[in-house]
Amino acid sequence: MKKGTTVYLYELAWILPSIAIPVGMLAALTVTAFGAGIHLPSVDRQVNPTKLAETPPFDAPRVAQVAPGKYEVYLTGQIWSFAPAEVRVPAGSTVTFVATSRDVVHGFMIPGANVNTMLLPGQVARVTTRFDTPGEYPMICHEYCGIAHHTMGGKLIVEPRS
Ligand code: CUA
């Protein structure tokens, strides 16, 4: 093999993957976003964190049934608790969390479910997931938010269908 040919093949071995890898990633993104409907938790809208007491729905944090089998949880994080601290839904429910912070940056995570977002004062996070398996799921703050951060949690109870 001539020297020139070797260099060319060597370059090609770098060039082809550097094209194939981004193209593959873009294809994976397209398939998951449009095909599988997977989205990052995103900012829904903005609110004034000092006026949450008079800003619906955060003036009354709660679980609301919006359609058969569909629930919305209007949730706030504050040092060092979630409101509501306990959420109950029947198994098979699709639950959308609409959540924000009253004070500092908090986290909101439900291990074992597809819920993991940040609660930022002023920003409303929106994340939807489905609960099929009855049981008790912890709701955890996973962003350090001060001296009692480790105590900040709640629970989500998925009740068996009767
Ligand atoms: Cu709230 Cu850590």
Coordinates of C-alpha atoms in Angstrom, one line a residue, residues 32-159:
T32 CA -37.9 9.9 20.9
A33 CA -39.3 13.4 20.7
F34 CA -41.8 12.9 17.9
G35 CA -42.3 9.1 17.9
A36 CA -42.1 8.2 21.5
G37 CA -43.3 11.6 22.8
I38 CA -40.5 12.0 25.3
H39 CA -39.9 15.5 26.4
L40 CA -37.7 17.2 29.0
P41 CA -39.6 18.8 31.9
S42 CA -40.1 22.3 30.6
V43 CA -41.0 25.8 31.8
D44 CA -44.8 26.1 31.4
R45 CA -45.1 29.8 32.3
Q46 CA -43.8 32.4 34.7
V47 CA -45.3 33.6 38.0
N48 CA -44.4 36.1 40.7
P49 CA -43.1 33.9 43.6
T50 CA -44.0 36.6 46.2
K51 CA -47.7 36.6 45.0
L52 CA -48.4 32.8 44.9
A53 CA -51.0 33.2 47.7
E54 CA -53.2 35.0 45.2
T55 CA -52.0 33.2 42.0
P56 CA -54.3 30.3 40.9
P57 CA -53.7 27.4 41.0
F58 CA -51.0 27.9 43.6
D59 CA -53.3 29.8 46.0
A60 CA -54.7 26.3 46.8
P61 CA -52.2 23.5 46.3
R62 CA -54.2 20.3 45.7
V63 CA -54.9 17.3 43.6
A64 CA -57.6 17.9 41.0
Q65 CA -59.3 15.4 38.7
V66 CA -59.5 17.0 35.3
A67 CA -60.9 14.0 33.3
P68 CA -61.6 10.4 33.9
G69 CA -58.3 8.8 34.9
K70 CA -56.5 12.2 34.6
Y71 CA -55.3 14.3 37.5
E72 CA -53.4 17.5 37.9
V73 CA -51.4 18.2 41.0
Y74 CA -50.9 21.9 41.8
L75 CA -47.8 21.8 43.9
T76 CA -45.5 24.2 45.6
G77 CA -42.1 23.6 47.2
Q78 CA -41.0 25.8 50.1
I79 CA -38.5 25.5 52.9
W80 CA -38.8 22.6 53.8
S81 CA -42.0 20.9 52.6
F82 CA -44.2 20.3 49.6
A83 CA -47.8 21.4 49.5
P84 CA -49.7 19.1 49.2
A85 CA -47.4 16.9 51.2
E86 CA -49.5 13.8 50.3
V87 CA -51.0 13.0 46.9
R88 CA -53.5 10.2 46.3
V89 CA -54.4 8.9 42.9
P90 CA -56.0 5.6 41.7
A91 CA -53.8 3.1 39.8
G92 CA -53.7 3.7 36.1
S93 CA -53.9 7.5 36.4
T94 CA -52.1 10.0 34.3
V95 CA -50.9 12.7 36.5
T96 CA -49.6 16.1 35.5
F97 CA -47.6 18.0 38.1
V98 CA -47.8 21.8 37.8
A99 CA -45.3 23.0 40.3
T100 CA -43.2 26.0 41.4
S101 CA -41.2 27.2 44.4
R102 CA -42.3 29.8 47.0
D103 CA -38.7 30.7 47.9
V104 CA -35.5 29.1 46.9
V105 CA -34.5 26.5 44.3
H106 CA -35.9 23.1 45.2
G107 CA -36.0 19.8 43.4
F108 CA -38.9 17.5 42.8
M109 CA -38.2 13.8 42.2
I110 CA -40.3 10.7 42.5
P111 CA -38.0 7.6 42.3
G112 CA -39.5 4.8 40.3
A113 CA -41.6 7.3 38.2
N114 CA -40.6 9.5 35.4
V115 CA -40.6 12.7 37.5
N116 CA -37.4 14.6 38.0
T117 CA -37.5 18.4 37.7
M118 CA -36.3 21.6 39.5
L119 CA -38.7 24.0 41.2
L120 CA -37.4 27.5 40.5
P121 CA -39.0 30.5 42.1
G122 CA -40.9 32.4 39.3
Q123 CA -41.0 29.4 36.9
V124 CA -43.7 26.9 36.6
A125 CA -42.6 23.3 35.8
R126 CA -45.0 20.9 34.1
V127 CA -44.3 17.2 34.0
T128 CA -46.7 14.3 33.2
T129 CA -46.4 10.7 34.1
R130 CA -48.6 7.6 34.6
F131 CA -48.9 5.5 37.7
D132 CA -49.9 1.9 37.0
T133 CA -48.4 0.2 40.0
P134 CA -50.2 0.7 43.4
G135 CA -47.9 1.6 46.3
E136 CA -46.3 4.5 48.1
Y137 CA -43.9 6.6 46.2
P138 CA -41.7 9.2 48.0
M139 CA -41.6 12.8 46.7
I140 CA -38.1 14.1 47.3
C141 CA -36.4 17.4 47.1
H142 CA -33.1 16.7 45.5
E143 CA -31.6 20.2 45.2
Y144 CA -29.8 21.5 48.3
C145 CA -32.1 24.2 49.8
G146 CA -30.8 24.8 53.2
I147 CA -30.2 23.4 56.6
A148 CA -33.2 21.0 56.7
H149 CA -33.1 20.0 53.0
H150 CA -32.8 16.4 53.9
T151 CA -36.2 16.5 55.7
M152 CA -38.0 17.9 52.7
G153 CA -40.3 15.3 51.2
G154 CA -43.8 14.0 50.8
K155 CA -45.5 10.9 49.5
L156 CA -47.6 9.9 46.6
I157 CA -50.0 7.0 47.2
V158 CA -51.2 5.1 44.2
E159 CA -54.4 3.3 45.4

